[in-house]
Tab-separated table of C-alpha atoms in Angstrom:
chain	number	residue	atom	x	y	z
X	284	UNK	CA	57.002	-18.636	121.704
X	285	UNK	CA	55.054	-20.863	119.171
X	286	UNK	CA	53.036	-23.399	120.549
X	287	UNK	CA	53.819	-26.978	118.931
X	288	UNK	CA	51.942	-30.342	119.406
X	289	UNK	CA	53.279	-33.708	117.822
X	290	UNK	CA	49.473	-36.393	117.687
X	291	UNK	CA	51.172	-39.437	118.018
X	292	UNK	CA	49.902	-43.083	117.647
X	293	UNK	CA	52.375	-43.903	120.191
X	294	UNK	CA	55.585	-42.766	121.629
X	295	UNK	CA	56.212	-45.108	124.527
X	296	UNK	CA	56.594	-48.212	122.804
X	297	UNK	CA	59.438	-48.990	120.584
X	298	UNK	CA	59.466	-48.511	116.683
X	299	UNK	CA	61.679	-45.395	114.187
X	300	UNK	CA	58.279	-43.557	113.881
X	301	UNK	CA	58.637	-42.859	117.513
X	302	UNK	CA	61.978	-42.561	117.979
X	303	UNK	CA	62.147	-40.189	115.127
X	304	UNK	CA	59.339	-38.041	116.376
X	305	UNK	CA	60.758	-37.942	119.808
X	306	UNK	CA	64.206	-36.896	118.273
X	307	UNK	CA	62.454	-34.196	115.967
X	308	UNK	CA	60.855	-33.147	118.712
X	309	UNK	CA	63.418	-33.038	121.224
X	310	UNK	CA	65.294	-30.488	118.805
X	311	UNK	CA	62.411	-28.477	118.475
X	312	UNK	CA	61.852	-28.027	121.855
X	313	UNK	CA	64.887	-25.784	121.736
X	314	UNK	CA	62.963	-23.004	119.720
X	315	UNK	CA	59.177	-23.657	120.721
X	316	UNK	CA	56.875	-24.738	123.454
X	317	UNK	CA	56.404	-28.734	122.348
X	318	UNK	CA	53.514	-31.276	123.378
X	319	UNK	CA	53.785	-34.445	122.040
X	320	UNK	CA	49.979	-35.770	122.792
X	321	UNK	CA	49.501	-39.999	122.620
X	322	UNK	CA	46.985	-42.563	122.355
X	323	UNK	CA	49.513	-44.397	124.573
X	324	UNK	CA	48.215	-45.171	128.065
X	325	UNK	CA	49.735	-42.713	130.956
X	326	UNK	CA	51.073	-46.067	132.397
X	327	UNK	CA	53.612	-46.244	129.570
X	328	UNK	CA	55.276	-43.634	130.225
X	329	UNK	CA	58.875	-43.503	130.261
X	330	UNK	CA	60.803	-40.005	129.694
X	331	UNK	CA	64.162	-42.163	129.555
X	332	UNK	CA	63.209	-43.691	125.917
X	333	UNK	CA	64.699	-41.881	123.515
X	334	UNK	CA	66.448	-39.402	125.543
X	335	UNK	CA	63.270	-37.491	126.477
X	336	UNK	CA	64.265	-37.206	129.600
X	337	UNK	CA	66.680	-34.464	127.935
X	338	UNK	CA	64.101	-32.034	127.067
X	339	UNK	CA	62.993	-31.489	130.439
X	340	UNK	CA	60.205	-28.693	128.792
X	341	UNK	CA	58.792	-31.285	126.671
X	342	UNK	CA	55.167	-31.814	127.654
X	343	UNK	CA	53.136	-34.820	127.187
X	344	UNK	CA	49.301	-35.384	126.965
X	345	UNK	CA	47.511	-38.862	127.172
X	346	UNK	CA	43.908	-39.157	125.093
X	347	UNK	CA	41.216	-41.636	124.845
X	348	UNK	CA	38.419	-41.804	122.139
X	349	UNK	CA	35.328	-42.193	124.109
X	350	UNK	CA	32.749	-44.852	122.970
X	351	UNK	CA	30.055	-44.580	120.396
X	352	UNK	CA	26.704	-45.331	120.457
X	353	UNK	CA	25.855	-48.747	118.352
X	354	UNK	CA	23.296	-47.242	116.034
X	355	UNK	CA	25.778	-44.023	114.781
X	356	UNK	CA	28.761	-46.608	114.477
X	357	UNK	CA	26.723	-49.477	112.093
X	358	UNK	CA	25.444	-46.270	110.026
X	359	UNK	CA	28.900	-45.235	110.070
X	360	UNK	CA	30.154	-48.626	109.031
X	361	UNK	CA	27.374	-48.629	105.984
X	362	UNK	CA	28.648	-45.858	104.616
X	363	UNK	CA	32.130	-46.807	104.713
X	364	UNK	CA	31.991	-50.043	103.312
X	365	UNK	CA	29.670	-48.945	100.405
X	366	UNK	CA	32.642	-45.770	99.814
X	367	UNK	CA	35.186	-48.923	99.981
X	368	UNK	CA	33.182	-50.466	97.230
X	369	UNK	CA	32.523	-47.778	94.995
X	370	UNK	CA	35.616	-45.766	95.226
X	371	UNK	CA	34.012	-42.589	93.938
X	372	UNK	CA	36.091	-39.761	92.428
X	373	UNK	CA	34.161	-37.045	93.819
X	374	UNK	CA	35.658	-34.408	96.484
X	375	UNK	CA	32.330	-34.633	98.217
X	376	UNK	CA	32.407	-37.903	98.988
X	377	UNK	CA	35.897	-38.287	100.075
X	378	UNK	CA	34.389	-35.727	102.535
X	379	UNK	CA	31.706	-37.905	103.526
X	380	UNK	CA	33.921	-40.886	104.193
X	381	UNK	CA	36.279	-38.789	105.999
X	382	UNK	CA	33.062	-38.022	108.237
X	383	UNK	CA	31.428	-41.486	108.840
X	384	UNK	CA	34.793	-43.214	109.010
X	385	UNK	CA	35.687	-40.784	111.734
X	386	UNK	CA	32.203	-40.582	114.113
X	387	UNK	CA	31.150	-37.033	115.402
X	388	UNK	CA	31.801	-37.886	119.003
X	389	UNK	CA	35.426	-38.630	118.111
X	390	UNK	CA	35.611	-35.901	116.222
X	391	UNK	CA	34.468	-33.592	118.917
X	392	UNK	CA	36.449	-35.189	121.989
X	393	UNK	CA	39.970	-34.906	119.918
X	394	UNK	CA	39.053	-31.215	119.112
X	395	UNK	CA	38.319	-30.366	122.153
X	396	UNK	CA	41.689	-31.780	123.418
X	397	UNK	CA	43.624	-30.153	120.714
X	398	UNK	CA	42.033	-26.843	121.237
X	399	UNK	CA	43.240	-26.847	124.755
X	400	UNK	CA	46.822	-27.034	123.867
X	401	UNK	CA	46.197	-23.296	121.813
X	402	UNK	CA	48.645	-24.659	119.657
X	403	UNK	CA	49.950	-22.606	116.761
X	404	UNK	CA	50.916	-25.916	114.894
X	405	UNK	CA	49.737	-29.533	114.765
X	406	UNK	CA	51.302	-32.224	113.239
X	407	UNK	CA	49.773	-35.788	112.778
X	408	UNK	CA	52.205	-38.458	112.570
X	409	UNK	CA	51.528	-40.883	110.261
X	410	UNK	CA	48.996	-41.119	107.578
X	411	UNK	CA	46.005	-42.656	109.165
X	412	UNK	CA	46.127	-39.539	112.121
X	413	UNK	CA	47.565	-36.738	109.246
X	414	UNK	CA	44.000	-37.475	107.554
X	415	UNK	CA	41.825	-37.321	110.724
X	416	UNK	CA	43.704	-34.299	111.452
X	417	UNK	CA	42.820	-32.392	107.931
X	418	UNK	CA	38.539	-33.798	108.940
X	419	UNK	CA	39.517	-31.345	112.271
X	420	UNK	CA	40.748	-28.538	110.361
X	421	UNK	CA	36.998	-26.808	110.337
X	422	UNK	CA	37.038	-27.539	114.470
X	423	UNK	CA	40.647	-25.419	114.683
X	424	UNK	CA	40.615	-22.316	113.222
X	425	UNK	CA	43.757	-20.530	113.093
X	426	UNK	CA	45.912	-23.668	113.698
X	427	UNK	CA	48.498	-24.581	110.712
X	428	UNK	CA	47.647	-28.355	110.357
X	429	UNK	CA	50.940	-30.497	108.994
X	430	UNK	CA	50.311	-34.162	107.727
X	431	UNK	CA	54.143	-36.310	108.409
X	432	UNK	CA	54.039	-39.582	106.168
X	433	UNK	CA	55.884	-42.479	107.666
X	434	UNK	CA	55.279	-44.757	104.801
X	435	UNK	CA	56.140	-44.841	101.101
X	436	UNK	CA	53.553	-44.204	98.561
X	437	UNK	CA	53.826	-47.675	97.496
X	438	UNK	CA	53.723	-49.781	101.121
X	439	UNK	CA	50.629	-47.639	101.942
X	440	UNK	CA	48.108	-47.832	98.392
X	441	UNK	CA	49.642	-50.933	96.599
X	442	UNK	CA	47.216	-54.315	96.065
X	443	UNK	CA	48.962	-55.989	98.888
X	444	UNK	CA	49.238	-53.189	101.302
X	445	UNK	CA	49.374	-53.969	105.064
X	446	UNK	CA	47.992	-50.539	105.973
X	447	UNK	CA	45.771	-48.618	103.442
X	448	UNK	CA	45.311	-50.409	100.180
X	449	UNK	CA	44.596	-49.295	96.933
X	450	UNK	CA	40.452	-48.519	97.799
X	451	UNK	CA	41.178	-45.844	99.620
X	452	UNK	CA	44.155	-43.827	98.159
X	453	UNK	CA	41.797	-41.278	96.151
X	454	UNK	CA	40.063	-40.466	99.299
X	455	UNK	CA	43.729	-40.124	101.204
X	456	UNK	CA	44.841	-38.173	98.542
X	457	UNK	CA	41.989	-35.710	98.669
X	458	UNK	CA	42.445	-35.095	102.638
X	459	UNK	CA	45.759	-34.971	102.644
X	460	UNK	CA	45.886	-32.059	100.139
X	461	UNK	CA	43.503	-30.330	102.509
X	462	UNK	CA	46.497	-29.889	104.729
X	463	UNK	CA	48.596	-26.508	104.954
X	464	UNK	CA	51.486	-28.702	104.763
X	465	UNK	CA	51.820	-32.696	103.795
X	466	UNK	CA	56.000	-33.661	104.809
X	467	UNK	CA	56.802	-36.948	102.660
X	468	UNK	CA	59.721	-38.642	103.806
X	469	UNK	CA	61.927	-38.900	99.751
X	470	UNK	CA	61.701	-37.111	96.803
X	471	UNK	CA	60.492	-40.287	95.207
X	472	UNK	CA	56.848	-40.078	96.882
X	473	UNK	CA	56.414	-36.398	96.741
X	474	UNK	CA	57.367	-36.733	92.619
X	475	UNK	CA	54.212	-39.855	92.782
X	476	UNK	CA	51.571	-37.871	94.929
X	477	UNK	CA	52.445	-35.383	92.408
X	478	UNK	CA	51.861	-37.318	89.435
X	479	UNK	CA	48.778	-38.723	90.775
X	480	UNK	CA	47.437	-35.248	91.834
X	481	UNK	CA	49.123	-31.990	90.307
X	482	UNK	CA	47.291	-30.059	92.919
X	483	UNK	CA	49.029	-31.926	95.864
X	484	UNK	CA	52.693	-30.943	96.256
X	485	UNK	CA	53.966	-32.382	99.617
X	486	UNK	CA	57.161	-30.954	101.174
X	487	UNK	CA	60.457	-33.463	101.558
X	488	UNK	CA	62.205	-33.498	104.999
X	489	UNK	CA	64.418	-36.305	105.431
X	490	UNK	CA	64.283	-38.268	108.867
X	491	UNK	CA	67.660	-37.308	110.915
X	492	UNK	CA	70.133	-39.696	112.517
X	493	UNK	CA	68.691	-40.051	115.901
X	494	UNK	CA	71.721	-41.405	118.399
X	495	UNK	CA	74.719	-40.953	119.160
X	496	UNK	CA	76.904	-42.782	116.556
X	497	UNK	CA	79.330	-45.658	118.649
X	498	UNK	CA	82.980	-46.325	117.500
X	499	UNK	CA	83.364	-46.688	113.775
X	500	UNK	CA	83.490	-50.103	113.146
X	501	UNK	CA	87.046	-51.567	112.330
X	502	UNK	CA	85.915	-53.756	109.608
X	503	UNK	CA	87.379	-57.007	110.627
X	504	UNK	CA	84.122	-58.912	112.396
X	505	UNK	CA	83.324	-60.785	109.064
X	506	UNK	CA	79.555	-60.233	111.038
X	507	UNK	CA	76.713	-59.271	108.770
X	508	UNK	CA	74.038	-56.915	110.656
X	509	UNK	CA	70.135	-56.746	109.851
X	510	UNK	CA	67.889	-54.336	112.204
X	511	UNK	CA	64.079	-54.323	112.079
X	512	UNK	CA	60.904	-55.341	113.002
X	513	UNK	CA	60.199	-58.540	113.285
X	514	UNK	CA	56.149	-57.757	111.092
X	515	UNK	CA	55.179	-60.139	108.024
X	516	UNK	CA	56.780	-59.472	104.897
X	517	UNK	CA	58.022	-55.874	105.363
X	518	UNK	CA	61.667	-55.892	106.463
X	519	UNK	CA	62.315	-59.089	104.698
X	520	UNK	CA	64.364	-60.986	107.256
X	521	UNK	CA	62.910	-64.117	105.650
X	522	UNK	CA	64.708	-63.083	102.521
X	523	UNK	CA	67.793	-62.723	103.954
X	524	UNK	CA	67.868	-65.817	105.602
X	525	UNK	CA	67.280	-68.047	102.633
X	526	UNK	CA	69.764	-66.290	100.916
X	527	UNK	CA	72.567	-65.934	103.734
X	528	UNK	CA	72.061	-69.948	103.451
X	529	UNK	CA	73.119	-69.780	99.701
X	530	UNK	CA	75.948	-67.508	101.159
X	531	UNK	CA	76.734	-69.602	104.158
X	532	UNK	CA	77.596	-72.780	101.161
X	533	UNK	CA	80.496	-71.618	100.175
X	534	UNK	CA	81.364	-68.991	102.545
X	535	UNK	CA	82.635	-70.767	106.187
X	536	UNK	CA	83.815	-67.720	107.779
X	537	UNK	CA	80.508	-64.792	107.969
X	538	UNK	CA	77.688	-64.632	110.540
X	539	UNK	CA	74.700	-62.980	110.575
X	540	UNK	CA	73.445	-60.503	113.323
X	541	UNK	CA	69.633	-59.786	113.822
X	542	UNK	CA	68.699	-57.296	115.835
X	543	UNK	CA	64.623	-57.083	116.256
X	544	UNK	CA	61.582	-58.305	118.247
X	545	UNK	CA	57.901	-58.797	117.048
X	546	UNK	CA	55.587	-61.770	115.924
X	547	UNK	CA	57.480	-63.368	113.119
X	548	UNK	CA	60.659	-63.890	115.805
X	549	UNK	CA	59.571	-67.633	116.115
X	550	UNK	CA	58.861	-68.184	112.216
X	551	UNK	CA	62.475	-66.762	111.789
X	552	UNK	CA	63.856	-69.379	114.409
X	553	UNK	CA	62.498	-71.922	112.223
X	554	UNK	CA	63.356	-71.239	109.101
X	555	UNK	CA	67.260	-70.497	110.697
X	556	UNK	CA	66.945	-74.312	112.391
X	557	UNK	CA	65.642	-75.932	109.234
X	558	UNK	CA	68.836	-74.148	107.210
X	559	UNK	CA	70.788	-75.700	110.071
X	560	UNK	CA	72.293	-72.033	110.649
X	561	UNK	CA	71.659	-72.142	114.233
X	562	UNK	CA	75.559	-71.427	114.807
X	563	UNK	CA	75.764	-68.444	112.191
X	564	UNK	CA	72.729	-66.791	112.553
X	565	UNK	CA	72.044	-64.785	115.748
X	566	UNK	CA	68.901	-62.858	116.674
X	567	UNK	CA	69.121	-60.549	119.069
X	568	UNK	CA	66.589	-58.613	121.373
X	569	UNK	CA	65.678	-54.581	120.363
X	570	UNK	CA	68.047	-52.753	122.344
X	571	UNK	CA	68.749	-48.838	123.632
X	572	UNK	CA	72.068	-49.439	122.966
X	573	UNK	CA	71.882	-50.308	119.183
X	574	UNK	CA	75.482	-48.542	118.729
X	575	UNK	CA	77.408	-51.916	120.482
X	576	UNK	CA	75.825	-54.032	116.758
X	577	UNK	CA	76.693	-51.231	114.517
X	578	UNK	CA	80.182	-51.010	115.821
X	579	UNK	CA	80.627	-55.121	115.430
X	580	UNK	CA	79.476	-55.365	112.795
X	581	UNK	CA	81.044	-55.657	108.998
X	582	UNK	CA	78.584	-55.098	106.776
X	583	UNK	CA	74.967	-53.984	107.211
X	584	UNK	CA	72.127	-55.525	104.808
X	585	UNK	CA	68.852	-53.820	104.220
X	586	UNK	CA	66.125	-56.806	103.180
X	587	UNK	CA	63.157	-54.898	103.034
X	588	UNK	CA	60.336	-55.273	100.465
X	589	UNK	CA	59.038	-51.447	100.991
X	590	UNK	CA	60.418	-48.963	103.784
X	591	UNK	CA	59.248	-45.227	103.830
X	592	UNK	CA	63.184	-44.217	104.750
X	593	UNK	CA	65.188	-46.933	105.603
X	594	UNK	CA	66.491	-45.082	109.084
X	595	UNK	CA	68.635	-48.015	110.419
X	596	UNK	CA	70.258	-46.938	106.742
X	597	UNK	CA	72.253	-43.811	107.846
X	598	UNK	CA	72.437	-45.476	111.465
X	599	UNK	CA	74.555	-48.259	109.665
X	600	UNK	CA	76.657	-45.521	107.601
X	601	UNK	CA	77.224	-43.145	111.008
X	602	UNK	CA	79.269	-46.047	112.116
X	603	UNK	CA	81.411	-46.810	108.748
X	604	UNK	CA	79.596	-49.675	107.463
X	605	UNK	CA	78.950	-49.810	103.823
X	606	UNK	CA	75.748	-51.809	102.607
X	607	UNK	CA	73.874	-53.910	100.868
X	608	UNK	CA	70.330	-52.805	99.955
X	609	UNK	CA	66.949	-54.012	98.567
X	610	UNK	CA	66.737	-51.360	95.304
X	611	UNK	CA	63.884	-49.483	97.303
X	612	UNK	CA	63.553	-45.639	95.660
X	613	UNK	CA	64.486	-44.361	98.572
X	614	UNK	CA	67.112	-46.400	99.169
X	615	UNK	CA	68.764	-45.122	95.892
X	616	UNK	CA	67.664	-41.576	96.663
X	617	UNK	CA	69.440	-41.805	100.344
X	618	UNK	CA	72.740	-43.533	99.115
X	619	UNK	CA	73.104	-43.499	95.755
X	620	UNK	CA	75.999	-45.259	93.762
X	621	UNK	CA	77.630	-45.992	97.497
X	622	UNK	CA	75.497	-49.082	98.637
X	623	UNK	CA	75.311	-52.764	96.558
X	624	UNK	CA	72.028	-53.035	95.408
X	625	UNK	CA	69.871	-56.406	94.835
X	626	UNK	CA	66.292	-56.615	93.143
X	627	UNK	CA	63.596	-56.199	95.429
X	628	UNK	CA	62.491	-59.664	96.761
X	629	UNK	CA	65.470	-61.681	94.813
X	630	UNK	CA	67.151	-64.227	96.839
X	631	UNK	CA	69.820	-64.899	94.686
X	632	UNK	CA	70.541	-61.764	93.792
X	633	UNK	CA	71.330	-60.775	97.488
X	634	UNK	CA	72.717	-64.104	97.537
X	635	UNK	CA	75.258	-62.581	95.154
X	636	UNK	CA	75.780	-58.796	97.013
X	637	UNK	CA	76.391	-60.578	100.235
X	638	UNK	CA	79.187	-62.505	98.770
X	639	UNK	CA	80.396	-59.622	96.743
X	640	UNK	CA	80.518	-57.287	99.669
X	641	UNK	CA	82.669	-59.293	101.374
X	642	UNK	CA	85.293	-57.964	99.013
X	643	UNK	CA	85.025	-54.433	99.297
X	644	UNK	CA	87.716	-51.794	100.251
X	645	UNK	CA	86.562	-51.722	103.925
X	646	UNK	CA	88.778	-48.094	104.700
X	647	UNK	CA	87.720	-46.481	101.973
X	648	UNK	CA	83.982	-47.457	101.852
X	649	UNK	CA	84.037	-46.697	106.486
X	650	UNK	CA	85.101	-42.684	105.009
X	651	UNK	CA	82.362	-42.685	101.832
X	652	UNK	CA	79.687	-43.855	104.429
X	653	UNK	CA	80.038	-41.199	107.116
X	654	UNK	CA	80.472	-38.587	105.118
X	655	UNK	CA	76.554	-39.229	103.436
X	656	UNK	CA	76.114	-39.951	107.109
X	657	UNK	CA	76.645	-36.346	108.028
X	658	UNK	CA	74.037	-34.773	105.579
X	659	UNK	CA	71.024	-36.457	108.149
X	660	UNK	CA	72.142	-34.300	111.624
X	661	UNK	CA	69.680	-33.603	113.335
X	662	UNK	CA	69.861	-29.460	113.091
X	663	UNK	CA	70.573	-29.623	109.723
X	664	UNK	CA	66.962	-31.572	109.675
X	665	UNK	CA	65.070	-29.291	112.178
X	666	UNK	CA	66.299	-26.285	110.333
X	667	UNK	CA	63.850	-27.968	107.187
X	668	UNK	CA	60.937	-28.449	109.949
X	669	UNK	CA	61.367	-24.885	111.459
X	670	UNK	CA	60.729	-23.596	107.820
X	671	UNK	CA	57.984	-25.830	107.382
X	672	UNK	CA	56.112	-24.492	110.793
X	673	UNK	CA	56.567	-20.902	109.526
């Protein structure tokens, strides 16, 4: 049986890139031997969090970096910042960053973990650890080495990136072609790595549904539902509140459901008190039993200024609910003609889809949603990822 390891950020805390990787690898438990290894501390650990409890042959390692010496990390750090600078086209010295931005000793001590696994297949999860994997590739022969991309082209390399920025997207580029396999997340990115490297052609798996869908919701709540992190900017919860308050002025009847946690929870609380929507505008604490929102709900609204999927999308159509959606590319790609669509960042305009959604044919948009629903099962999805493994 093929040997399998998941190198994971994190997969005890809460957040879709874990609870898609535990899902994915949950499934593929059922056909290989699976390790999920984490940066998480053993103390976290908690089997019951998405269900992982139900592979009970699921392994899990816990890893450390060990420190550097000061000298080798200020060299390092030189280097770096002059690559950051420059931005230099060449192959070699992506090569060289890829080196000084990831220290020797690291380099060795994750090796050496990884090789003790004897794992026919290693996937790093997320972009950041899919590059730091390809740097390994020389310390693993034999292994097939898979990069998994969480986040859309754009969020990761535009000018106002939270994550990569545009300084460095040559030199991600250039490791993540090194890969035997790069899995993008739409067709959408995969079509822009292309275009911005005809030698890198990344493989499209969409992320699966990944619970167990609730009751179907009976469409008679008049309760609008937003899910998400509570980070700056990205699931643009701000957005949605200034423009439920154009909503709320000549609508009496809607609320607003917000389900999330995370450092912009007490900007949000303002901005609902100064709107003086404190009675229609509810946010809620991240739960493990999402399903209980989805199935009050109405209508489910998508605010976000970039997303690499939009997961909480199909979670909102499993349970009937049509949508209204930021015009992200992979929001089209996912749902097509189905969902109402507002440009990216316009109040007004979802000002204006939140009012006009409140007039939709509830019964027939509840069937239209859960049948897209169905094409993101989970088997159907691990079929794509058993391929992918060889």
């Amino acid at each position: 049986m093929k040997r399998i390891c998941f190198l994971v950020d994190s997969v005890f805390t809460y957040g879709g890139v874990q609870r898609v990787t535990a899902v994915i690898a949950k499934q593929l438990a059922r056909h290989y031997n699976v390790t999920i290894t984490t940066f998480d501390p053993p103390s976290l650990q908690d089997v019951s969090l998405y269900g992982l409890d139900e592979a009970p042959d699921l392994a899990f390692r816990f890893f450390n970096y060990p420190a550097t010496g000061r000298v080798r990390r200020l060299l390092c750090k030189a280097y770096s910042a002059l690559y950051r600078k420059l931005q230099p086209r060449w192959q070699w010295a992506s090569r060289l960053y890829a080196l000084s931005s990831f220290p020797s000793p690291l380099r060795r001590a994750l090796a050496d973990e990884l090789r003790q696994g004897h794992y026919d297949c290693i996937v790093g999860v997320h972009a950041p650890l899919a590059v730091r994997l390809a740097t390994l590739m020389p310390r693993l022969p034999g292994v097939r080495c898979l990069g998994w991309v969480h986040n859309s082209f754009e969020a990761l390399f535009s000018p106002t990136s939270p994550y990569i920025g545009p300084d460095l997207q040559h030199h991600y580029v250039c490791q993540l072609r090194r890969l035997h396999s790069c899995i993008v997340l739409c067709e959408h990115d995969a079509a822009v790595y292309r275009a911005y490297d005809p030698r890198f052609r990344p493989e499209v798996i969409y992320n699966p549904l990944t619970l167990a869908p609730g009751a179907p919701s009976a469409a008679t709540s008049r309760r609008f539902l937003a899910v998400g992190r509570f980070t700056p900017l990205h699931k643009g919860f701000d957005l949605l509140i200034d423009a439920f308050s154009l909503f709320a002025a000549n609508e009496a009847d809607w609320c607003l459901d917000i389900v999330g946690e995370g450092p912009e929870e007490q900007r949000y609380r303002e901005k609902i008190a100064a709107c003086g929507l404190q009675g229609r505008i509810a946010i809620h604490p991240f739960t493990n039993h999402i399903q209980h929102y989805y199935s009050n709900a109405q209508v489910f609204v998508l605010s976000s200024r970039w997303e690499g999927f939009g997961l909480v999308l199909v979670e909102a159509m499993a349970h009937g609910l049509p949508v209204v959606s930021s015009d992200l590319p992979t929001s089209l790609e996912i749902m097509g003609p189905f969902a109402l669509y507002f440009r990216n960042g316009s109040v007004e305009e979802l000002a204006q889809r939140l009012a006009d959604s409140t007039k939709l044919d509830f019964q027939f948009k509840r069937q239209e949603a859960l049948a897209i629903a169905r094409r993101f099962a989970v088997d159907r999805i691990a079929r794509q990822w058993q391929r992918v493994i060889g």
